[in-house]
Amino acid sequence: MSHSPAQPSTPLNIVVLAGGESAESDISLKSGESVSRALTARGHQVVTVDPSLVDLETYDWSTCDVVFLALHGTYGEDGTIQATLERLGVPYSGCDAPTSKLAFSKSASKERFIQQNVSTPSYVLIHESDDAQRIEQHARSMGYPLVVKPDAQGSSLGVTIVKSPEELPQALTRCFHYDSFGILESAIAGTEWTVSLVDDDVLPLIQIETPHEFFDYEAKYLEDSTQYHFEFQQPTNVIQSIIKTGVGACQALGTSGIVRVDILLDRFQQPWVLEVNTIPGFTDHSLVPKAAAQAGLDFGELCERVLLSRLAKATTRPQN
């Protein structure tokens, strides 16, 4: 990894935004707690604010140097909070509003991946108002098994692997519980991997092994049976292709800050990008802190580095 920005000579006044009203608010609160604890230990003045309890428009930002965004899901990752903070003139961690919005929509990001030749499973965008027979026809032409997932949602909420036409209606009900748009996606049988980036630096690759059918919500946050590997049986060229695919996905979307790319490696050793997470989890089960630790980067250093990088960009931005 390249050198991180120098440690600030004076402590920063940091607001950690966590909680919110999305389906992932509980995880967000845990992420916020971890971030707040780590940055406080680094000597900073940290306040945690839950935007579901505090009106950000009237909040006193005068003493805030920078915001650390630990909001997962809708409002946090979809560009809404980013646009609000930009309007208020408050610097924040991570991707800007347009990039966040793009990455949060699986269909929109897939279109960008296709344009930039980043491998991603084929898909069809569906809506809850679509005729059931039309959706069944798309599923039939795509072939089973397939994956049904909300277009804009995180933490694998509402995701179902559908093995037969009989399982489709229930999967659609689950999907549309979280979003009015969804996608049918070709199911890729293979191993699960994650590539994490801090700006342009790549953290150590992780292979995920879970007894669950896939890396679902329980496997992500609740199970201790999930295993995370940093040593691999695959040849070096395959490992490099996974990393290259992950970096390519981030470049296609124009991400910044801490980002995690979820990838499947099929039996032909071909990597496929599932999605890019612009505000990945920061809990003790989360992947990015594990990857950072493997690189010798303390969690507090990781969080601080992202904020300093953001502040450096803010101060070097050309004046209009």
C-alpha atoms as a PDB file:
ATOM      1  CA  MET A   1       0.000   0.000   0.000  1.00  0.00           C
ATOM      2  CA  SER A   2       1.147   3.552  -0.613  1.00  0.00           C
ATOM      3  CA  HIS A   3       1.819   5.942   2.235  1.00  0.00           C
ATOM      4  CA  SER A   4      -1.268   7.269   3.950  1.00  0.00           C
ATOM      5  CA  PRO A   5      -1.716  11.006   4.506  1.00  0.00           C
ATOM      6  CA  ALA A   6       0.197  12.335   7.494  1.00  0.00           C
ATOM      7  CA  GLN A   7      -1.457  12.187  10.877  1.00  0.00           C
ATOM      8  CA  PRO A   8      -3.142  15.513  11.715  1.00  0.00           C
ATOM      9  CA  SER A   9      -1.165  17.752  14.095  1.00  0.00           C
ATOM     10  CA  THR A  10      -4.391  18.631  15.938  1.00  0.00           C
ATOM     11  CA  PRO A  11      -7.386  16.392  16.661  1.00  0.00           C
ATOM     12  CA  LEU A  12     -10.268  16.592  14.211  1.00  0.00           C
ATOM     13  CA  ASN A  13     -13.864  17.284  15.167  1.00  0.00           C
ATOM     14  CA  ILE A  14     -15.651  14.358  13.529  1.00  0.00           C
ATOM     15  CA  VAL A  15     -19.347  13.592  13.213  1.00  0.00           C
ATOM     16  CA  VAL A  16     -20.084   9.908  12.579  1.00  0.00           C
ATOM     17  CA  LEU A  17     -23.462   9.494  10.878  1.00  0.00           C
ATOM     18  CA  ALA A  18     -24.994   6.108  11.720  1.00  0.00           C
ATOM     19  CA  GLY A  19     -28.410   4.521  12.117  1.00  0.00           C
ATOM     20  CA  GLY A  20     -30.978   6.064   9.811  1.00  0.00           C
ATOM     21  CA  GLU A  21     -34.260   4.501   8.769  1.00  0.00           C
ATOM     22  CA  SER A  22     -33.117   1.912   6.222  1.00  0.00           C
ATOM     23  CA  ALA A  23     -33.523  -1.842   6.588  1.00  0.00           C
ATOM     24  CA  GLU A  24     -29.829  -1.903   7.574  1.00  0.00           C
ATOM     25  CA  SER A  25     -30.060   0.627  10.423  1.00  0.00           C
ATOM     26  CA  ASP A  26     -29.069  -1.902  13.119  1.00  0.00           C
ATOM     27  CA  ILE A  27     -25.872  -2.805  11.262  1.00  0.00           C
ATOM     28  CA  SER A  28     -25.213   0.884  10.623  1.00  0.00           C
ATOM     29  CA  LEU A  29     -25.409   1.648  14.355  1.00  0.00           C
ATOM     30  CA  LYS A  30     -22.867  -1.117  15.040  1.00  0.00           C
ATOM     31  CA  SER A  31     -20.604   0.232  12.293  1.00  0.00           C
ATOM     32  CA  GLY A  32     -20.902   3.749  13.694  1.00  0.00           C
ATOM     33  CA  GLU A  33     -20.052   2.550  17.180  1.00  0.00           C
ATOM     34  CA  SER A  34     -16.905   0.782  15.909  1.00  0.00           C
ATOM     35  CA  VAL A  35     -15.787   3.817  13.893  1.00  0.00           C
ATOM     36  CA  SER A  36     -16.468   6.240  16.745  1.00  0.00           C
ATOM     37  CA  ARG A  37     -14.522   4.105  19.211  1.00  0.00           C
ATOM     38  CA  ALA A  38     -11.554   3.726  16.832  1.00  0.00           C
ATOM     39  CA  LEU A  39     -11.339   7.438  15.947  1.00  0.00           C
ATOM     40  CA  THR A  40     -11.709   8.482  19.595  1.00  0.00           C
ATOM     41  CA  ALA A  41      -8.798   6.176  20.438  1.00  0.00           C
ATOM     42  CA  ARG A  42      -6.768   8.047  17.787  1.00  0.00           C
ATOM     43  CA  GLY A  43      -7.302  11.264  19.775  1.00  0.00           C
ATOM     44  CA  HIS A  44     -10.127  12.855  17.802  1.00  0.00           C
ATOM     45  CA  GLN A  45     -13.284  14.529  19.108  1.00  0.00           C
ATOM     46  CA  VAL A  46     -16.094  12.309  17.870  1.00  0.00           C
ATOM     47  CA  VAL A  47     -19.870  12.718  18.023  1.00  0.00           C
ATOM     48  CA  THR A  48     -22.242  10.075  16.667  1.00  0.00           C
ATOM     49  CA  VAL A  49     -25.443  11.401  15.099  1.00  0.00           C
ATOM     50  CA  ASP A  50     -28.425   9.318  13.979  1.00  0.00           C
ATOM     51  CA  PRO A  51     -30.208  11.166  11.128  1.00  0.00           C
ATOM     52  CA  SER A  52     -33.469   9.402  12.005  1.00  0.00           C
ATOM     53  CA  LEU A  53     -33.397  11.277  15.335  1.00  0.00           C
ATOM     54  CA  VAL A  54     -31.668  14.541  14.368  1.00  0.00           C
ATOM     55  CA  ASP A  55     -32.603  17.010  11.599  1.00  0.00           C
ATOM     56  CA  LEU A  56     -29.363  17.441   9.647  1.00  0.00           C
ATOM     57  CA  GLU A  57     -30.654  20.614   8.001  1.00  0.00           C
ATOM     58  CA  THR A  58     -30.800  22.433  11.354  1.00  0.00           C
ATOM     59  CA  TYR A  59     -27.880  20.637  13.032  1.00  0.00           C
ATOM     60  CA  ASP A  60     -24.985  22.920  14.042  1.00  0.00           C
ATOM     61  CA  TRP A  61     -22.140  21.953  11.688  1.00  0.00           C
ATOM     62  CA  SER A  62     -19.952  24.958  12.600  1.00  0.00           C
ATOM     63  CA  THR A  63     -17.452  22.940  14.642  1.00  0.00           C
ATOM     64  CA  CYS A  64     -17.443  19.840  12.391  1.00  0.00           C
ATOM     65  CA  ASP A  65     -14.271  19.293  10.339  1.00  0.00           C
ATOM     66  CA  VAL A  66     -15.492  16.213   8.500  1.00  0.00           C
ATOM     67  CA  VAL A  67     -18.271  13.587   8.535  1.00  0.00           C
ATOM     68  CA  PHE A  68     -17.589   9.860   8.555  1.00  0.00           C
ATOM     69  CA  LEU A  69     -20.494   8.142   6.804  1.00  0.00           C
ATOM     70  CA  ALA A  70     -21.426   4.812   8.406  1.00  0.00           C
ATOM     71  CA  LEU A  71     -24.982   4.829   7.008  1.00  0.00           C
ATOM     72  CA  HIS A  72     -25.809   1.623   5.132  1.00  0.00           C
ATOM     73  CA  GLY A  73     -28.625   1.116   2.668  1.00  0.00           C
ATOM     74  CA  THR A  74     -31.207   3.619   1.464  1.00  0.00           C
ATOM     75  CA  TYR A  75     -30.456   7.289   2.258  1.00  0.00           C
ATOM     76  CA  GLY A  76     -26.879   6.395   3.249  1.00  0.00           C
ATOM     77  CA  GLU A  77     -25.487   4.715   0.146  1.00  0.00           C
ATOM     78  CA  ASP A  78     -27.842   5.986  -2.558  1.00  0.00           C
ATOM     79  CA  GLY A  79     -26.476   9.539  -2.846  1.00  0.00           C
ATOM     80  CA  THR A  80     -29.189  11.225  -0.763  1.00  0.00           C
ATOM     81  CA  ILE A  81     -27.111  12.024   2.328  1.00  0.00           C
ATOM     82  CA  GLN A  82     -24.144  12.926   0.127  1.00  0.00           C
ATOM     83  CA  ALA A  83     -26.219  15.498  -1.760  1.00  0.00           C
ATOM     84  CA  THR A  84     -27.508  16.923   1.554  1.00  0.00           C
ATOM     85  CA  LEU A  85     -23.993  17.314   2.979  1.00  0.00           C
ATOM     86  CA  GLU A  86     -22.720  18.870  -0.255  1.00  0.00           C
ATOM     87  CA  ARG A  87     -25.536  21.409  -0.124  1.00  0.00           C
ATOM     88  CA  LEU A  88     -24.644  22.192   3.497  1.00  0.00           C
ATOM     89  CA  GLY A  89     -20.953  22.524   2.610  1.00  0.00           C
ATOM     90  CA  VAL A  90     -19.854  19.726   4.963  1.00  0.00           C
ATOM     91  CA  PRO A  91     -16.994  17.425   3.802  1.00  0.00           C
ATOM     92  CA  TYR A  92     -17.683  13.701   4.177  1.00  0.00           C
ATOM     93  CA  SER A  93     -16.008  10.340   3.636  1.00  0.00           C
ATOM     94  CA  GLY A  94     -16.465   8.159   0.592  1.00  0.00           C
ATOM     95  CA  CYS A  95     -17.998   8.584  -2.843  1.00  0.00           C
ATOM     96  CA  ASP A  96     -19.806  11.676  -4.085  1.00  0.00           C
ATOM     97  CA  ALA A  97     -23.574  11.754  -4.624  1.00  0.00           C
ATOM     98  CA  PRO A  98     -23.704  10.688  -8.326  1.00  0.00           C
ATOM     99  CA  THR A  99     -21.272   7.794  -7.803  1.00  0.00           C
ATOM    100  CA  SER A 100     -23.136   6.614  -4.708  1.00  0.00           C
ATOM    101  CA  LYS A 101     -26.437   6.660  -6.575  1.00  0.00           C
ATOM    102  CA  LEU A 102     -24.921   4.768  -9.511  1.00  0.00           C
ATOM    103  CA  ALA A 103     -23.300   2.071  -7.348  1.00  0.00           C
ATOM    104  CA  PHE A 104     -26.412   1.540  -5.215  1.00  0.00           C
ATOM    105  CA  SER A 105     -28.499   0.563  -8.246  1.00  0.00           C
ATOM    106  CA  LYS A 106     -27.456  -2.923  -9.347  1.00  0.00           C
ATOM    107  CA  SER A 107     -28.915  -2.442 -12.825  1.00  0.00           C
ATOM    108  CA  ALA A 108     -27.282   0.971 -13.362  1.00  0.00           C
ATOM    109  CA  SER A 109     -23.885  -0.240 -12.161  1.00  0.00           C
ATOM    110  CA  LYS A 110     -24.181  -3.374 -14.303  1.00  0.00           C
ATOM    111  CA  GLU A 111     -24.783  -1.200 -17.355  1.00  0.00           C
ATOM    112  CA  ARG A 112     -21.585   0.712 -16.520  1.00  0.00           C
ATOM    113  CA  PHE A 113     -19.679  -2.569 -16.032  1.00  0.00           C
ATOM    114  CA  ILE A 114     -20.888  -3.804 -19.428  1.00  0.00           C
ATOM    115  CA  GLN A 115     -19.760  -0.535 -21.066  1.00  0.00           C
ATOM    116  CA  GLN A 116     -16.314  -0.860 -19.450  1.00  0.00           C
ATOM    117  CA  ASN A 117     -15.908  -4.604 -20.172  1.00  0.00           C
ATOM    118  CA  VAL A 118     -16.093  -5.641 -16.513  1.00  0.00           C
ATOM    119  CA  SER A 119     -17.541  -9.158 -16.253  1.00  0.00           C
ATOM    120  CA  THR A 120     -20.910  -9.236 -14.463  1.00  0.00           C
ATOM    121  CA  PRO A 121     -23.699 -11.842 -14.617  1.00  0.00           C
ATOM    122  CA  SER A 122     -26.412 -11.155 -17.196  1.00  0.00           C
ATOM    123  CA  TYR A 123     -29.623  -9.686 -15.818  1.00  0.00           C
ATOM    124  CA  VAL A 124     -33.143  -8.393 -16.512  1.00  0.00           C
ATOM    125  CA  LEU A 125     -34.603  -5.398 -14.676  1.00  0.00           C
ATOM    126  CA  ILE A 126     -38.107  -6.023 -13.332  1.00  0.00           C
ATOM    127  CA  HIS A 127     -40.745  -3.928 -11.547  1.00  0.00           C
ATOM    128  CA  GLU A 128     -43.427  -4.907  -9.046  1.00  0.00           C
ATOM    129  CA  SER A 129     -46.116  -3.737 -11.518  1.00  0.00           C
ATOM    130  CA  ASP A 130     -44.837  -6.083 -14.256  1.00  0.00           C
ATOM    131  CA  ASP A 131     -47.110  -8.835 -15.474  1.00  0.00           C
ATOM    132  CA  ALA A 132     -46.265 -12.091 -13.648  1.00  0.00           C
ATOM    133  CA  GLN A 133     -46.235 -14.046 -16.915  1.00  0.00           C
ATOM    134  CA  ARG A 134     -43.745 -11.586 -18.406  1.00  0.00           C
ATOM    135  CA  ILE A 135     -41.388 -12.084 -15.452  1.00  0.00           C
ATOM    136  CA  GLU A 136     -41.813 -15.872 -15.698  1.00  0.00           C
ATOM    137  CA  GLN A 137     -40.966 -15.667 -19.393  1.00  0.00           C
ATOM    138  CA  HIS A 138     -37.769 -13.714 -18.648  1.00  0.00           C
ATOM    139  CA  ALA A 139     -36.841 -16.275 -16.002  1.00  0.00           C
ATOM    140  CA  ARG A 140     -37.491 -19.166 -18.391  1.00  0.00           C
ATOM    141  CA  SER A 141     -35.337 -17.631 -21.133  1.00  0.00           C
ATOM    142  CA  MET A 142     -32.576 -16.881 -18.597  1.00  0.00           C
ATOM    143  CA  GLY A 143     -32.730 -20.435 -17.221  1.00  0.00           C
ATOM    144  CA  TYR A 144     -32.688 -21.832 -13.694  1.00  0.00           C
ATOM    145  CA  PRO A 145     -31.086 -21.505 -11.240  1.00  0.00           C
ATOM    146  CA  LEU A 146     -31.224 -17.715 -11.162  1.00  0.00           C
ATOM    147  CA  VAL A 147     -30.988 -15.031  -8.491  1.00  0.00           C
ATOM    148  CA  VAL A 148     -33.757 -12.590  -7.595  1.00  0.00           C
ATOM    149  CA  LYS A 149     -32.614  -9.473  -5.750  1.00  0.00           C
ATOM    150  CA  PRO A 150     -33.811  -5.918  -5.088  1.00  0.00           C
ATOM    151  CA  ASP A 151     -32.240  -3.399  -7.463  1.00  0.00           C
ATOM    152  CA  ALA A 152     -31.253  -1.038  -4.629  1.00  0.00           C
ATOM    153  CA  GLN A 153     -30.564  -2.727  -1.295  1.00  0.00           C
ATOM    154  CA  GLY A 154     -27.580  -4.008   0.657  1.00  0.00           C
ATOM    155  CA  SER A 155     -26.574  -6.722   3.129  1.00  0.00           C
ATOM    156  CA  SER A 156     -28.102  -9.392   0.845  1.00  0.00           C
ATOM    157  CA  LEU A 157     -31.581  -8.432   2.070  1.00  0.00           C
ATOM    158  CA  GLY A 158     -34.347  -9.752  -0.167  1.00  0.00           C
ATOM    159  CA  VAL A 159     -31.954 -11.957  -2.181  1.00  0.00           C
ATOM    160  CA  THR A 160     -33.071 -15.484  -3.169  1.00  0.00           C
ATOM    161  CA  ILE A 161     -31.447 -18.188  -5.283  1.00  0.00           C
ATOM    162  CA  VAL A 162     -34.351 -19.616  -7.303  1.00  0.00           C
ATOM    163  CA  LYS A 163     -33.897 -23.191  -8.530  1.00  0.00           C
ATOM    164  CA  SER A 164     -37.302 -23.806 -10.133  1.00  0.00           C
ATOM    165  CA  PRO A 165     -40.331 -21.882 -11.477  1.00  0.00           C
ATOM    166  CA  GLU A 166     -42.295 -22.893  -8.360  1.00  0.00           C
ATOM    167  CA  GLU A 167     -39.897 -20.891  -6.158  1.00  0.00           C
ATOM    168  CA  LEU A 168     -40.158 -17.707  -8.230  1.00  0.00           C
ATOM    169  CA  PRO A 169     -43.352 -16.097  -6.798  1.00  0.00           C
ATOM    170  CA  GLN A 170     -42.119 -16.213  -3.188  1.00  0.00           C
ATOM    171  CA  ALA A 171     -38.718 -14.855  -4.235  1.00  0.00           C
ATOM    172  CA  LEU A 172     -40.401 -11.944  -6.022  1.00  0.00           C
ATOM    173  CA  THR A 173     -42.484 -11.170  -2.936  1.00  0.00           C
ATOM    174  CA  ARG A 174     -39.309 -11.025  -0.817  1.00  0.00           C
ATOM    175  CA  CYS A 175     -37.545  -8.852  -3.389  1.00  0.00           C
ATOM    176  CA  PHE A 176     -40.377  -6.339  -3.780  1.00  0.00           C
ATOM    177  CA  HIS A 177     -40.706  -6.044  -0.006  1.00  0.00           C
ATOM    178  CA  TYR A 178     -37.434  -4.052  -0.137  1.00  0.00           C
ATOM    179  CA  ASP A 179     -37.673  -2.244  -3.478  1.00  0.00           C
ATOM    180  CA  SER A 180     -40.216  -1.644  -6.231  1.00  0.00           C
ATOM    181  CA  PHE A 181     -37.502  -2.563  -8.756  1.00  0.00           C
ATOM    182  CA  GLY A 182     -35.631  -5.847  -8.804  1.00  0.00           C
ATOM    183  CA  ILE A 183     -33.371  -7.861 -11.040  1.00  0.00           C
ATOM    184  CA  LEU A 184     -33.319 -11.421 -12.290  1.00  0.00           C
ATOM    185  CA  GLU A 185     -29.656 -12.401 -12.494  1.00  0.00           C
ATOM    186  CA  SER A 186     -27.961 -15.477 -13.922  1.00  0.00           C
ATOM    187  CA  ALA A 187     -26.743 -17.626 -11.036  1.00  0.00           C
ATOM    188  CA  ILE A 188     -22.987 -18.204 -11.092  1.00  0.00           C
ATOM    189  CA  ALA A 189     -21.860 -21.338  -9.256  1.00  0.00           C
ATOM    190  CA  GLY A 190     -18.501 -20.715  -7.659  1.00  0.00           C
ATOM    191  CA  THR A 191     -16.472 -19.359  -4.765  1.00  0.00           C
ATOM    192  CA  GLU A 192     -17.069 -15.973  -3.131  1.00  0.00           C
ATOM    193  CA  TRP A 193     -14.385 -13.280  -2.940  1.00  0.00           C
ATOM    194  CA  THR A 194     -14.131  -9.661  -1.927  1.00  0.00           C
ATOM    195  CA  VAL A 195     -11.742  -6.957  -3.088  1.00  0.00           C
ATOM    196  CA  SER A 196     -11.442  -3.909  -0.803  1.00  0.00           C
ATOM    197  CA  LEU A 197      -9.964  -0.579  -1.825  1.00  0.00           C
ATOM    198  CA  VAL A 198      -8.948   2.528   0.092  1.00  0.00           C
ATOM    199  CA  ASP A 199      -8.992   5.175  -2.624  1.00  0.00           C
ATOM    200  CA  ASP A 200      -6.647   3.599  -5.214  1.00  0.00           C
ATOM    201  CA  ASP A 201      -4.896   1.178  -2.858  1.00  0.00           C
ATOM    202  CA  VAL A 202      -5.965  -2.464  -2.839  1.00  0.00           C
ATOM    203  CA  LEU A 203      -6.216  -4.251   0.515  1.00  0.00           C
ATOM    204  CA  PRO A 204      -5.487  -7.994   0.776  1.00  0.00           C
ATOM    205  CA  LEU A 205      -7.946 -10.204  -1.106  1.00  0.00           C
ATOM    206  CA  ILE A 206     -10.382 -12.311   0.960  1.00  0.00           C
ATOM    207  CA  GLN A 207     -12.026 -15.602   0.015  1.00  0.00           C
ATOM    208  CA  ILE A 208     -15.268 -16.185   1.927  1.00  0.00           C
ATOM    209  CA  GLU A 209     -16.439 -19.629   2.922  1.00  0.00           C
ATOM    210  CA  THR A 210     -19.870 -20.141   4.447  1.00  0.00           C
ATOM    211  CA  PRO A 211     -22.033 -23.225   5.092  1.00  0.00           C
ATOM    212  CA  HIS A 212     -25.000 -21.130   3.888  1.00  0.00           C
ATOM    213  CA  GLU A 213     -26.173 -21.343   0.285  1.00  0.00           C
ATOM    214  CA  PHE A 214     -24.511 -17.975  -0.270  1.00  0.00           C
ATOM    215  CA  PHE A 215     -23.010 -15.113   1.789  1.00  0.00           C
ATOM    216  CA  ASP A 216     -26.399 -13.938   3.075  1.00  0.00           C
ATOM    217  CA  TYR A 217     -27.374 -11.559   5.896  1.00  0.00           C
ATOM    218  CA  GLU A 218     -26.952 -14.205   8.620  1.00  0.00           C
ATOM    219  CA  ALA A 219     -23.577 -15.342   7.267  1.00  0.00           C
ATOM    220  CA  LYS A 220     -22.432 -11.719   7.023  1.00  0.00           C
ATOM    221  CA  TYR A 221     -23.389 -10.516  10.493  1.00  0.00           C
ATOM    222  CA  LEU A 222     -24.594 -13.264  12.794  1.00  0.00           C
ATOM    223  CA  GLU A 223     -22.742 -16.504  12.073  1.00  0.00           C
ATOM    224  CA  ASP A 224     -19.387 -17.458  13.547  1.00  0.00           C
ATOM    225  CA  SER A 225     -19.162 -20.375  11.089  1.00  0.00           C
ATOM    226  CA  THR A 226     -18.249 -18.044   8.196  1.00  0.00           C
ATOM    227  CA  GLN A 227     -14.536 -18.358   7.350  1.00  0.00           C
ATOM    228  CA  TYR A 228     -12.285 -15.734   5.769  1.00  0.00           C
ATOM    229  CA  HIS A 229      -9.177 -16.889   3.912  1.00  0.00           C
ATOM    230  CA  PHE A 230      -6.093 -14.869   2.966  1.00  0.00           C
ATOM    231  CA  GLU A 231      -4.155 -17.839   1.558  1.00  0.00           C
ATOM    232  CA  PHE A 232      -5.451 -19.438  -1.616  1.00  0.00           C
ATOM    233  CA  GLN A 233      -5.098 -22.616  -3.647  1.00  0.00           C
ATOM    234  CA  GLN A 234      -5.670 -20.803  -6.936  1.00  0.00           C
ATOM    235  CA  PRO A 235      -2.663 -19.930  -9.125  1.00  0.00           C
ATOM    236  CA  THR A 236      -1.246 -16.402  -8.984  1.00  0.00           C
ATOM    237  CA  ASN A 237      -2.670 -15.402 -12.378  1.00  0.00           C
ATOM    238  CA  VAL A 238      -6.206 -16.257 -11.192  1.00  0.00           C
ATOM    239  CA  ILE A 239      -5.747 -14.256  -7.982  1.00  0.00           C
ATOM    240  CA  GLN A 240      -4.458 -11.316 -10.030  1.00  0.00           C
ATOM    241  CA  SER A 241      -7.472 -11.543 -12.359  1.00  0.00           C
ATOM    242  CA  ILE A 242      -9.862 -11.341  -9.378  1.00  0.00           C
ATOM    243  CA  ILE A 243      -8.064  -8.241  -8.061  1.00  0.00           C
ATOM    244  CA  LYS A 244      -7.932  -6.672 -11.541  1.00  0.00           C
ATOM    245  CA  THR A 245     -11.675  -7.272 -11.985  1.00  0.00           C
ATOM    246  CA  GLY A 246     -12.420  -5.653  -8.609  1.00  0.00           C
ATOM    247  CA  VAL A 247     -10.281  -2.620  -9.394  1.00  0.00           C
ATOM    248  CA  GLY A 248     -11.891  -2.395 -12.841  1.00  0.00           C
ATOM    249  CA  ALA A 249     -15.350  -2.330 -11.278  1.00  0.00           C
ATOM    250  CA  CYS A 250     -14.354   0.582  -9.017  1.00  0.00           C
ATOM    251  CA  GLN A 251     -12.776   2.469 -11.908  1.00  0.00           C
ATOM    252  CA  ALA A 252     -15.906   1.927 -14.011  1.00  0.00           C
ATOM    253  CA  LEU A 253     -18.007   3.613 -11.320  1.00  0.00           C
ATOM    254  CA  GLY A 254     -15.406   6.213 -10.272  1.00  0.00           C
ATOM    255  CA  THR A 255     -15.369   5.328  -6.568  1.00  0.00           C
ATOM    256  CA  SER A 256     -13.294   6.851  -3.752  1.00  0.00           C
ATOM    257  CA  GLY A 257     -12.747   6.199  -0.051  1.00  0.00           C
ATOM    258  CA  ILE A 258     -13.343   2.739   1.433  1.00  0.00           C
ATOM    259  CA  VAL A 259     -15.050   0.474  -1.101  1.00  0.00           C
ATOM    260  CA  ARG A 260     -15.739  -3.276  -1.229  1.00  0.00           C
ATOM    261  CA  VAL A 261     -16.357  -5.304  -4.404  1.00  0.00           C
ATOM    262  CA  ASP A 262     -18.197  -8.647  -4.176  1.00  0.00           C
ATOM    263  CA  ILE A 263     -17.036 -11.189  -6.748  1.00  0.00           C
ATOM    264  CA  LEU A 264     -17.837 -14.787  -7.701  1.00  0.00           C
ATOM    265  CA  LEU A 265     -15.169 -17.024  -9.256  1.00  0.00           C
ATOM    266  CA  ASP A 266     -16.710 -19.717 -11.469  1.00  0.00           C
ATOM    267  CA  ARG A 267     -15.364 -23.216 -12.200  1.00  0.00           C
ATOM    268  CA  PHE A 268     -13.544 -21.901 -15.275  1.00  0.00           C
ATOM    269  CA  GLN A 269     -11.648 -19.458 -13.000  1.00  0.00           C
ATOM    270  CA  GLN A 270     -13.541 -16.498 -14.459  1.00  0.00           C
ATOM    271  CA  PRO A 271     -14.348 -13.684 -11.979  1.00  0.00           C
ATOM    272  CA  TRP A 272     -17.793 -12.029 -12.078  1.00  0.00           C
ATOM    273  CA  VAL A 273     -18.643  -8.790 -10.266  1.00  0.00           C
ATOM    274  CA  LEU A 274     -21.880  -8.888  -8.283  1.00  0.00           C
ATOM    275  CA  GLU A 275     -21.814  -5.377  -6.824  1.00  0.00           C
ATOM    276  CA  VAL A 276     -19.726  -2.536  -5.436  1.00  0.00           C
ATOM    277  CA  ASN A 277     -20.440  -1.388  -1.866  1.00  0.00           C
ATOM    278  CA  THR A 278     -19.569   2.279  -1.355  1.00  0.00           C
ATOM    279  CA  ILE A 279     -20.209   2.201   2.425  1.00  0.00           C
ATOM    280  CA  PRO A 280     -19.224  -1.325   3.475  1.00  0.00           C
ATOM    281  CA  GLY A 281     -19.737  -2.595   7.006  1.00  0.00           C
ATOM    282  CA  PHE A 282     -17.403  -1.591   9.845  1.00  0.00           C
ATOM    283  CA  THR A 283     -18.554  -4.148  12.444  1.00  0.00           C
ATOM    284  CA  ASP A 284     -16.376  -6.863  13.988  1.00  0.00           C
ATOM    285  CA  HIS A 285     -17.791  -9.283  11.380  1.00  0.00           C
ATOM    286  CA  SER A 286     -17.047  -6.926   8.479  1.00  0.00           C
ATOM    287  CA  LEU A 287     -14.675  -7.678   5.636  1.00  0.00           C
ATOM    288  CA  VAL A 288     -12.833  -4.377   5.113  1.00  0.00           C
ATOM    289  CA  PRO A 289     -11.487  -4.155   8.707  1.00  0.00           C
ATOM    290  CA  LYS A 290     -10.288  -7.786   8.363  1.00  0.00           C
ATOM    291  CA  ALA A 291      -8.501  -6.962   5.091  1.00  0.00           C
ATOM    292  CA  ALA A 292      -6.965  -3.811   6.602  1.00  0.00           C
ATOM    293  CA  ALA A 293      -5.694  -5.769   9.610  1.00  0.00           C
ATOM    294  CA  GLN A 294      -4.100  -8.299   7.242  1.00  0.00           C
ATOM    295  CA  ALA A 295      -2.264  -5.380   5.606  1.00  0.00           C
ATOM    296  CA  GLY A 296      -1.040  -4.227   9.029  1.00  0.00           C
ATOM    297  CA  LEU A 297      -3.415  -1.277   9.053  1.00  0.00           C
ATOM    298  CA  ASP A 298      -5.107  -0.593  12.371  1.00  0.00           C
ATOM    299  CA  PHE A 299      -8.869   0.059  12.084  1.00  0.00           C
ATOM    300  CA  GLY A 300      -8.476   3.550  13.532  1.00  0.00           C
ATOM    301  CA  GLU A 301      -5.688   4.318  11.033  1.00  0.00           C
ATOM    302  CA  LEU A 302      -7.931   3.066   8.219  1.00  0.00           C
ATOM    303  CA  CYS A 303     -10.815   5.351   9.234  1.00  0.00           C
ATOM    304  CA  GLU A 304      -8.504   8.306   9.812  1.00  0.00           C
ATOM    305  CA  ARG A 305      -6.753   7.827   6.502  1.00  0.00           C
ATOM    306  CA  VAL A 306     -10.028   8.061   4.582  1.00  0.00           C
ATOM    307  CA  LEU A 307     -10.965  11.306   6.347  1.00  0.00           C
ATOM    308  CA  LEU A 308      -7.540  12.881   5.786  1.00  0.00           C
ATOM    309  CA  SER A 309      -7.646  11.902   2.127  1.00  0.00           C
ATOM    310  CA  ARG A 310     -11.054  13.571   1.824  1.00  0.00           C
ATOM    311  CA  LEU A 311      -9.871  16.740   3.592  1.00  0.00           C
ATOM    312  CA  ALA A 312      -6.784  16.904   1.383  1.00  0.00           C
ATOM    313  CA  LYS A 313      -9.008  16.793  -1.703  1.00  0.00           C
ATOM    314  CA  ALA A 314     -11.228  19.523  -0.241  1.00  0.00           C
ATOM    315  CA  THR A 315      -8.293  21.859   0.346  1.00  0.00           C
ATOM    316  CA  THR A 316      -6.685  21.247  -3.042  1.00  0.00           C
ATOM    317  CA  ARG A 317      -9.894  21.701  -5.031  1.00  0.00           C
ATOM    318  CA  PRO A 318      -9.515  24.602  -7.483  1.00  0.00           C
ATOM    319  CA  GLN A 319     -11.539  27.690  -6.631  1.00  0.00           C
ATOM    320  CA  ASN A 320     -14.228  28.810  -9.080  1.00  0.00           C
END
